[in-house]
mmCIF file of C-alpha atoms and ligand atoms in Angstrom:
data_model
loop_
_atom_site.group_PDB
_atom_site.id
_atom_site.type_symbol
_atom_site.label_atom_id
_atom_site.label_comp_id
_atom_site.label_asym_id
_atom_site.label_seq_id
_atom_site.Cartn_x
_atom_site.Cartn_y
_atom_site.Cartn_z
ATOM 1 C CA MET A 149 0.087 0.112 -0.175
ATOM 2 C CA SER A 150 1.484 3.262 -1.235
ATOM 3 C CA THR A 151 2.000 6.198 1.461
ATOM 4 C CA VAL A 152 0.411 9.492 0.069
ATOM 5 C CA TYR A 153 0.758 13.169 1.427
ATOM 6 C CA LEU A 154 -2.839 15.091 1.916
ATOM 7 C CA ASN A 155 -3.124 18.634 3.579
ATOM 8 C CA GLY A 156 -0.463 18.023 6.219
ATOM 9 C CA GLN A 157 -0.340 14.333 6.892
ATOM 10 C CA PHE A 158 1.439 11.053 5.613
ATOM 11 C CA MET A 159 -1.194 8.567 5.301
ATOM 12 C CA PRO A 160 -2.230 5.217 3.389
ATOM 13 C CA ILE A 161 -3.679 6.350 -0.009
ATOM 14 C CA GLU A 162 -6.605 4.267 0.922
ATOM 15 C CA GLN A 163 -7.388 6.335 4.027
ATOM 16 C CA ALA A 164 -6.934 9.954 1.551
ATOM 17 C CA LYS A 165 -10.069 11.592 1.117
ATOM 18 C CA VAL A 166 -11.356 15.086 -0.355
ATOM 19 C CA SER A 167 -14.565 16.892 -0.313
ATOM 20 C CA VAL A 168 -17.026 16.709 -3.073
ATOM 21 C CA LEU A 169 -16.917 20.042 -3.009
ATOM 22 C CA ASP A 170 -13.067 20.648 -3.626
ATOM 23 C CA ARG A 171 -13.278 22.852 -6.685
ATOM 24 C CA GLY A 172 -10.330 20.203 -8.423
ATOM 25 C CA PHE A 173 -13.490 17.682 -8.065
ATOM 26 C CA LEU A 174 -15.949 20.177 -9.821
ATOM 27 C CA PHE A 175 -13.936 22.230 -11.562
ATOM 28 C CA GLY A 176 -10.667 20.885 -12.493
ATOM 29 C CA ASP A 177 -9.528 23.918 -10.638
ATOM 30 C CA GLY A 178 -5.856 23.402 -9.619
ATOM 31 C CA VAL A 179 -2.482 22.782 -11.184
ATOM 32 C CA TYR A 180 -0.446 20.013 -10.711
ATOM 33 C CA GLU A 181 3.579 18.973 -11.646
ATOM 34 C CA VAL A 182 4.895 15.575 -11.982
ATOM 35 C CA ILE A 183 9.017 14.999 -11.296
ATOM 36 C CA PRO A 184 10.901 11.702 -11.452
ATOM 37 C CA ALA A 185 13.537 10.636 -8.671
ATOM 38 C CA TYR A 186 16.304 8.417 -9.584
ATOM 39 C CA GLY A 187 17.883 6.993 -6.570
ATOM 40 C CA ASN A 188 15.791 9.355 -4.678
ATOM 41 C CA HIS A 189 17.667 12.214 -6.155
ATOM 42 C CA LEU A 190 14.530 14.445 -7.787
ATOM 43 C CA LEU A 191 15.391 15.795 -11.690
ATOM 44 C CA ARG A 192 15.220 19.548 -11.884
ATOM 45 C CA LEU A 193 13.518 19.944 -8.363
ATOM 46 C CA ASN A 194 13.942 23.755 -8.339
ATOM 47 C CA GLU A 195 13.000 24.221 -12.190
ATOM 48 C CA HIS A 196 9.518 21.897 -11.552
ATOM 49 C CA LEU A 197 9.059 24.348 -8.240
ATOM 50 C CA ARG A 198 9.533 27.503 -10.306
ATOM 51 C CA ARG A 199 6.868 26.093 -12.648
ATOM 52 C CA LEU A 200 4.523 25.304 -10.221
ATOM 53 C CA GLN A 201 4.510 28.507 -8.787
ATOM 54 C CA ASN A 202 4.101 30.255 -12.327
ATOM 55 C CA SER A 203 1.081 28.032 -12.795
ATOM 56 C CA LEU A 204 -0.336 29.162 -9.119
ATOM 57 C CA ASP A 205 0.158 32.500 -10.102
ATOM 58 C CA ALA A 206 -1.640 32.269 -13.376
ATOM 59 C CA VAL A 207 -4.297 30.968 -11.707
ATOM 60 C CA ARG A 208 -4.562 32.828 -8.500
ATOM 61 C CA ILE A 209 -3.571 30.398 -6.121
ATOM 62 C CA ASN A 210 -1.551 31.338 -3.114
ATOM 63 C CA ASN A 211 1.395 28.771 -2.825
ATOM 64 C CA PRO A 212 0.348 26.895 0.562
ATOM 65 C CA LEU A 213 3.984 25.889 1.030
ATOM 66 C CA SER A 214 7.278 26.792 1.181
ATOM 67 C CA GLN A 215 10.407 25.691 -0.956
ATOM 68 C CA GLN A 216 12.015 24.154 1.887
ATOM 69 C CA GLN A 217 8.594 22.731 2.906
ATOM 70 C CA TRP A 218 7.844 21.091 -0.571
ATOM 71 C CA THR A 219 11.410 19.666 -0.860
ATOM 72 C CA GLU A 220 10.797 17.952 2.516
ATOM 73 C CA ILE A 221 7.374 16.235 1.966
ATOM 74 C CA LEU A 222 8.920 15.002 -1.586
ATOM 75 C CA GLN A 223 11.983 13.475 0.334
ATOM 76 C CA THR A 224 10.043 12.036 2.929
ATOM 77 C CA LEU A 225 7.605 10.537 0.566
ATOM 78 C CA LEU A 226 10.005 8.952 -1.861
ATOM 79 C CA ALA A 227 11.689 7.534 1.369
ATOM 80 C CA LYS A 228 8.103 5.920 2.428
ATOM 81 C CA ASN A 229 7.825 4.318 -0.511
ATOM 82 C CA GLU A 230 9.452 1.709 -2.568
ATOM 83 C CA GLY A 231 11.064 1.907 -5.811
ATOM 84 C CA GLN A 232 14.613 2.802 -7.004
ATOM 85 C CA ASP A 233 13.032 5.107 -9.486
ATOM 86 C CA GLN A 234 9.706 6.666 -8.489
ATOM 87 C CA SER A 235 8.089 9.850 -9.921
ATOM 88 C CA VAL A 236 6.136 12.370 -7.976
ATOM 89 C CA TYR A 237 3.142 13.262 -8.814
ATOM 90 C CA LEU A 238 1.773 16.743 -6.695
ATOM 91 C CA GLN A 239 -1.369 18.719 -6.994
ATOM 92 C CA VAL A 240 -2.768 21.960 -5.343
ATOM 93 C CA SER A 241 -6.110 22.314 -6.064
ATOM 94 C CA ARG A 242 -8.253 25.637 -5.053
ATOM 95 C CA GLY A 243 -10.006 23.563 -2.195
ATOM 96 C CA ALA A 244 -13.791 23.389 -1.198
ATOM 97 C CA ALA A 245 -16.338 26.284 -1.144
ATOM 98 C CA PRO A 246 -19.683 25.772 0.473
ATOM 99 C CA VAL A 247 -21.655 25.924 -2.642
ATOM 100 C CA ARG A 248 -20.638 25.084 -6.310
ATOM 101 C CA ASP A 249 -19.924 28.909 -8.234
ATOM 102 C CA HIS A 250 -17.541 29.550 -11.034
ATOM 103 C CA ALA A 251 -16.084 32.277 -9.060
ATOM 104 C CA PHE A 252 -13.981 32.095 -5.782
ATOM 105 C CA ALA A 253 -13.245 33.672 -2.630
ATOM 106 C CA ALA A 254 -9.653 34.428 -2.152
ATOM 107 C CA ASP A 255 -9.500 32.920 1.245
ATOM 108 C CA LEU A 256 -10.376 29.140 0.137
ATOM 109 C CA VAL A 257 -7.769 26.733 1.710
ATOM 110 C CA ALA A 258 -6.120 24.778 -0.815
ATOM 111 C CA THR A 259 -6.017 20.954 -1.048
ATOM 112 C CA VAL A 260 -2.167 19.835 -1.460
ATOM 113 C CA PHE A 261 -2.063 16.244 -2.346
ATOM 114 C CA VAL A 262 1.289 14.259 -3.622
ATOM 115 C CA MET A 263 1.796 10.752 -4.155
ATOM 116 C CA ALA A 264 5.088 8.687 -5.142
ATOM 117 C CA ASN A 265 4.451 5.868 -8.022
ATOM 118 C CA PRO A 266 7.560 3.779 -8.849
ATOM 119 C CA MET A 267 8.549 4.074 -12.532
ATOM 120 C CA LYS A 268 9.561 1.719 -14.883
ATOM 121 C CA ALA A 269 13.052 2.181 -15.782
ATOM 122 C CA VAL A 270 13.968 3.688 -19.031
ATOM 123 C CA SER A 271 17.030 2.846 -21.401
ATOM 124 C CA ARG A 272 18.134 3.467 -24.881
ATOM 125 C CA GLU A 273 17.063 -0.312 -25.496
ATOM 126 C CA LYS A 274 13.757 -0.078 -24.711
ATOM 127 C CA LEU A 275 13.130 3.529 -26.668
ATOM 128 C CA GLU A 276 15.269 2.290 -29.790
ATOM 129 C CA PRO A 277 11.948 0.702 -31.258
ATOM 130 C CA GLY A 278 10.408 4.125 -31.134
ATOM 131 C CA VAL A 279 6.208 4.666 -31.615
ATOM 132 C CA SER A 280 3.924 5.927 -33.939
ATOM 133 C CA ALA A 281 2.158 9.213 -33.585
ATOM 134 C CA ILE A 282 -0.726 11.064 -35.232
ATOM 135 C CA THR A 283 -1.647 14.737 -35.948
ATOM 136 C CA LEU A 284 -4.730 15.985 -34.554
ATOM 137 C CA ASP A 285 -5.876 19.617 -34.449
ATOM 138 C CA ASP A 286 -5.232 21.030 -31.291
ATOM 139 C CA ILE A 287 -8.262 22.169 -29.658
ATOM 140 C CA ARG A 288 -7.404 23.123 -26.155
ATOM 141 C CA TRP A 289 -7.408 26.501 -24.903
ATOM 142 C CA LYS A 290 -5.007 29.301 -25.179
ATOM 143 C CA ALA A 291 -2.960 28.768 -21.590
ATOM 144 C CA CYS A 292 -1.235 26.006 -22.366
ATOM 145 C CA ASN A 293 1.616 27.013 -20.234
ATOM 146 C CA ILE A 294 -0.177 26.387 -17.273
ATOM 147 C CA LYS A 295 0.303 23.316 -15.980
ATOM 148 C CA ALA A 296 -3.556 22.970 -14.772
ATOM 149 C CA THR A 297 -5.530 19.483 -13.813
ATOM 150 C CA ALA A 298 -7.840 20.519 -16.164
ATOM 151 C CA LEU A 299 -6.846 18.373 -18.856
ATOM 152 C CA LEU A 300 -10.107 16.877 -21.046
ATOM 153 C CA ALA A 301 -8.671 18.039 -23.860
ATOM 154 C CA ASN A 302 -5.411 16.442 -23.689
ATOM 155 C CA VAL A 303 -7.301 13.132 -22.467
ATOM 156 C CA LEU A 304 -9.395 13.057 -25.670
ATOM 157 C CA LEU A 305 -6.842 14.054 -27.875
ATOM 158 C CA ARG A 306 -4.725 10.880 -26.339
ATOM 159 C CA GLN A 307 -7.278 8.783 -26.235
ATOM 160 C CA GLN A 308 -7.773 9.259 -29.896
ATOM 161 C CA ALA A 309 -4.417 8.430 -30.724
ATOM 162 C CA ALA A 310 -4.490 5.101 -28.491
ATOM 163 C CA ILE A 311 -7.739 4.294 -30.413
ATOM 164 C CA GLU A 312 -5.768 4.564 -33.400
ATOM 165 C CA GLY A 313 -2.742 2.525 -32.198
ATOM 166 C CA ALA A 314 -0.501 5.058 -31.895
ATOM 167 C CA ALA A 315 1.110 6.540 -28.618
ATOM 168 C CA GLU A 316 0.933 10.143 -29.060
ATOM 169 C CA ALA A 317 -1.236 12.810 -30.866
ATOM 170 C CA ILE A 318 1.006 15.758 -32.075
ATOM 171 C CA LEU A 319 -1.082 18.619 -31.894
ATOM 172 C CA ILE A 320 -1.578 20.898 -34.796
ATOM 173 C CA ARG A 321 -2.333 24.895 -34.040
ATOM 174 C CA ASP A 322 -2.506 27.017 -36.895
ATOM 175 C CA GLY A 323 -0.550 25.195 -39.522
ATOM 176 C CA ARG A 324 2.241 24.653 -36.716
ATOM 177 C CA ALA A 325 3.031 21.938 -34.437
ATOM 178 C CA THR A 326 2.765 22.740 -30.986
ATOM 179 C CA GLU A 327 3.348 19.650 -28.675
ATOM 180 C CA GLY A 328 2.088 16.174 -27.858
ATOM 181 C CA ALA A 329 -1.190 15.655 -26.016
ATOM 182 C CA ALA A 330 1.252 14.800 -22.791
ATOM 183 C CA SER A 331 4.537 15.839 -24.241
ATOM 184 C CA ASN A 332 6.877 18.287 -25.820
ATOM 185 C CA VAL A 333 7.859 17.819 -29.958
ATOM 186 C CA PHE A 334 11.558 17.897 -30.943
ATOM 187 C CA ILE A 335 12.402 17.550 -34.740
ATOM 188 C CA VAL A 336 15.588 17.230 -36.503
ATOM 189 C CA GLN A 337 15.806 19.065 -39.769
ATOM 190 C CA ASP A 338 18.943 19.444 -41.676
ATOM 191 C CA GLY A 339 20.719 18.163 -38.789
ATOM 192 C CA VAL A 340 19.456 20.678 -36.604
ATOM 193 C CA ILE A 341 17.530 19.756 -33.431
ATOM 194 C CA VAL A 342 14.581 21.783 -33.165
ATOM 195 C CA THR A 343 11.510 22.553 -30.949
ATOM 196 C CA PRO A 344 8.810 25.182 -30.855
ATOM 197 C CA PRO A 345 9.572 28.580 -28.543
ATOM 198 C CA THR A 346 7.618 28.630 -25.214
ATOM 199 C CA SER A 347 4.710 30.514 -25.772
ATOM 200 C CA PRO A 348 1.042 30.061 -24.277
ATOM 201 C CA MET A 349 0.331 27.703 -26.738
ATOM 202 C CA LEU A 350 2.578 24.882 -24.827
ATOM 203 C CA LEU A 351 3.809 23.727 -21.933
ATOM 204 C CA PRO A 352 7.730 24.523 -20.993
ATOM 205 C CA GLY A 353 8.593 21.313 -20.425
ATOM 206 C CA ILE A 354 11.220 20.346 -17.671
ATOM 207 C CA THR A 355 12.711 17.554 -20.225
ATOM 208 C CA ARG A 356 12.524 19.985 -23.157
ATOM 209 C CA ASP A 357 14.726 22.729 -21.414
ATOM 210 C CA LEU A 358 17.255 19.983 -20.299
ATOM 211 C CA ILE A 359 17.540 18.794 -23.907
ATOM 212 C CA LEU A 360 18.230 22.103 -24.924
ATOM 213 C CA GLU A 361 20.873 23.021 -22.496
ATOM 214 C CA LEU A 362 22.761 19.337 -22.926
ATOM 215 C CA ALA A 363 22.337 19.811 -26.910
ATOM 216 C CA HIS A 364 24.298 23.108 -25.994
ATOM 217 C CA GLN A 365 26.875 21.500 -24.077
ATOM 218 C CA ASN A 366 27.936 18.984 -26.804
ATOM 219 C CA ASP A 367 27.785 21.247 -29.400
ATOM 220 C CA MET A 368 24.931 19.609 -31.273
ATOM 221 C CA PRO A 369 23.194 22.553 -33.192
ATOM 222 C CA CYS A 370 19.610 23.130 -31.790
ATOM 223 C CA ALA A 371 17.427 26.235 -32.410
ATOM 224 C CA GLU A 372 13.766 26.955 -31.015
ATOM 225 C CA ARG A 373 11.802 27.967 -33.421
ATOM 226 C CA ASP A 374 8.259 27.357 -34.810
ATOM 227 C CA ILE A 375 7.956 23.984 -36.635
ATOM 228 C CA SER A 376 5.306 24.215 -39.934
ATOM 229 C CA GLU A 377 3.167 20.859 -40.352
ATOM 230 C CA ALA A 378 5.056 20.719 -43.545
ATOM 231 C CA ASP A 379 8.381 20.546 -41.556
ATOM 232 C CA LEU A 380 6.953 18.077 -39.589
ATOM 233 C CA ARG A 381 6.202 15.626 -42.177
ATOM 234 C CA ALA A 382 9.484 16.121 -43.838
ATOM 235 C CA ALA A 383 11.210 15.871 -40.609
ATOM 236 C CA SER A 384 14.140 13.269 -40.641
ATOM 237 C CA GLU A 385 13.383 12.550 -36.990
ATOM 238 C CA ILE A 386 10.772 13.418 -34.438
ATOM 239 C CA TRP A 387 11.058 12.911 -30.914
ATOM 240 C CA LEU A 388 8.784 13.289 -27.990
ATOM 241 C CA THR A 389 9.867 14.253 -24.489
ATOM 242 C CA SER A 390 8.285 14.301 -21.209
ATOM 243 C CA SER A 391 9.663 13.349 -17.407
ATOM 244 C CA THR A 392 8.372 10.175 -17.378
ATOM 245 C CA LYS A 393 8.910 9.062 -21.225
ATOM 246 C CA GLU A 394 12.132 10.599 -21.449
ATOM 247 C CA ILE A 395 13.285 10.990 -24.967
ATOM 248 C CA LEU A 396 10.965 8.757 -27.565
ATOM 249 C CA PRO A 397 11.758 8.462 -31.196
ATOM 250 C CA VAL A 398 8.893 8.654 -33.521
ATOM 251 C CA ILE A 399 9.306 6.238 -36.449
ATOM 252 C CA SER A 400 5.939 6.597 -37.794
ATOM 253 C CA LEU A 401 3.610 9.646 -38.662
ATOM 254 C CA ASP A 402 -0.173 9.216 -39.449
ATOM 255 C CA GLU A 403 1.206 5.824 -41.050
ATOM 256 C CA GLN A 404 4.244 6.935 -43.001
ATOM 257 C CA PRO A 405 7.428 6.665 -41.974
ATOM 258 C CA VAL A 406 9.330 9.344 -40.285
ATOM 259 C CA GLY A 407 13.185 9.311 -42.023
ATOM 260 C CA ASN A 408 13.892 5.835 -43.058
ATOM 261 C CA GLY A 409 11.465 4.210 -40.145
ATOM 262 C CA ARG A 410 13.859 3.721 -37.516
ATOM 263 C CA TYR A 411 15.293 5.823 -34.870
ATOM 264 C CA GLY A 412 17.639 8.238 -36.203
ATOM 265 C CA PRO A 413 21.181 9.162 -35.356
ATOM 266 C CA ILE A 414 21.236 12.372 -33.400
ATOM 267 C CA TRP A 415 18.624 10.754 -31.081
ATOM 268 C CA GLY A 416 21.170 7.967 -30.781
ATOM 269 C CA SER A 417 23.673 10.636 -29.454
ATOM 270 C CA MET A 418 21.149 12.901 -27.256
ATOM 271 C CA ILE A 419 19.648 9.471 -25.782
ATOM 272 C CA ASP A 420 23.112 8.542 -24.634
ATOM 273 C CA ILE A 421 24.206 12.153 -23.014
ATOM 274 C CA TYR A 422 20.472 11.644 -21.126
ATOM 275 C CA GLN A 423 21.487 8.758 -20.137
ATOM 276 C CA ALA A 424 24.789 9.835 -18.877
ATOM 277 C CA TYR A 425 23.013 12.725 -17.230
ATOM 278 C CA LYS A 426 20.739 10.553 -15.333
ATOM 279 C CA ALA A 427 23.371 8.318 -14.289
ATOM 280 C CA LYS A 428 25.447 10.996 -12.692
ATOM 281 C CA LEU A 429 21.942 12.842 -11.068
ATOM 282 C CA ARG A 430 21.204 8.849 -9.407
ATOM 283 C CA ALA A 431 24.605 8.729 -7.829
ATOM 284 C CA GLY A 432 24.431 12.245 -6.479
ATOM 285 C CA GLU A 433 27.399 13.935 -8.790
ATOM 286 C CA ILE A 434 24.875 16.395 -9.694
ATOM 287 C CA GLN A 435 21.699 18.316 -8.377
HETATM 288 C C1 PLP B 194 0.901 18.738 -22.746
HETATM 289 C C2 PLP B 194 2.322 18.639 -22.494
HETATM 290 N N1 PLP B 194 3.563 18.672 -22.827
HETATM 291 C C3 PLP B 194 4.533 18.875 -22.320
HETATM 292 C C4 PLP B 194 4.988 17.785 -21.381
HETATM 293 C C5 PLP B 194 6.169 17.508 -20.784
HETATM 294 O O1 PLP B 194 6.809 18.256 -19.725
HETATM 295 P P1 PLP B 194 7.760 17.841 -18.367
HETATM 296 O O2 PLP B 194 9.315 17.473 -19.174
HETATM 297 O O3 PLP B 194 7.980 18.751 -17.602
HETATM 298 O O4 PLP B 194 7.355 16.082 -18.191
HETATM 299 C C6 PLP B 194 3.867 17.013 -20.456
HETATM 300 C C7 PLP B 194 4.239 16.148 -19.400
HETATM 301 O O5 PLP B 194 3.491 15.748 -19.202
HETATM 302 C C8 PLP B 194 2.536 17.732 -20.545
HETATM 303 O O6 PLP B 194 1.524 17.163 -20.391
#
């Protein structure tokens, strides 16, 4: 039985209960983060907590905990749960109001929920076969930079991909690829690693930023620029990135092969760099 954190207390998951009037339940009125931990070392904790603060600010919820309190809760939860590698899910909802009303009072007490889940080890070998993806119209709102728990559009888009036997949907808005339903998108174009610039149309992924940083450090040409639908279809490589998926090569898009239909050489270099980064984190050599 896993141990979770709810509003100040650690408890078995079965005992964790929230009000049916919680606005997280009624409206999806909350924000969240997913942070992987390798051997109990949280990946890019400061960056995750910074993004959490940005999401909270954007939806006008006061951060109920300090950076130190967050860190202590996450570390304690990792220690209380089993698994070499775990991913921590944390959620802050606006809390319960006495009546259901779209508008909210400023003094509601936020609900804080955190759980840790075992994470399957991701390796180069496991990722090499790649996945297929489809393109879908990006039907989401224009504040996709907020990591909001209201994910109905993402849920339906991802489900459509699953129905069509694909691992992910790559979303197209105004003729440009924004991101995946639950991932960021990269392409390789003329040897350059390209990902769209951050904007309200996509989540500023922690993995995305880390890959850009690693590319710079390793003198791999990369750029943040718009990816047209035509660029996407002509790309020699397409990758999907997220904290738990890491860097997934897409080998077919809308049933057409990407490049030669196998993972590409630039993905091969980047995944080795990424795995080396993880190994250093696990060994406590980097923060
Ligand atoms: C819509 C969306 N974009 C991008 C990402 C990748 O973000 P990160 O690298 O921080 O996991 C996610 C992660 O779940 C996501 O849901």
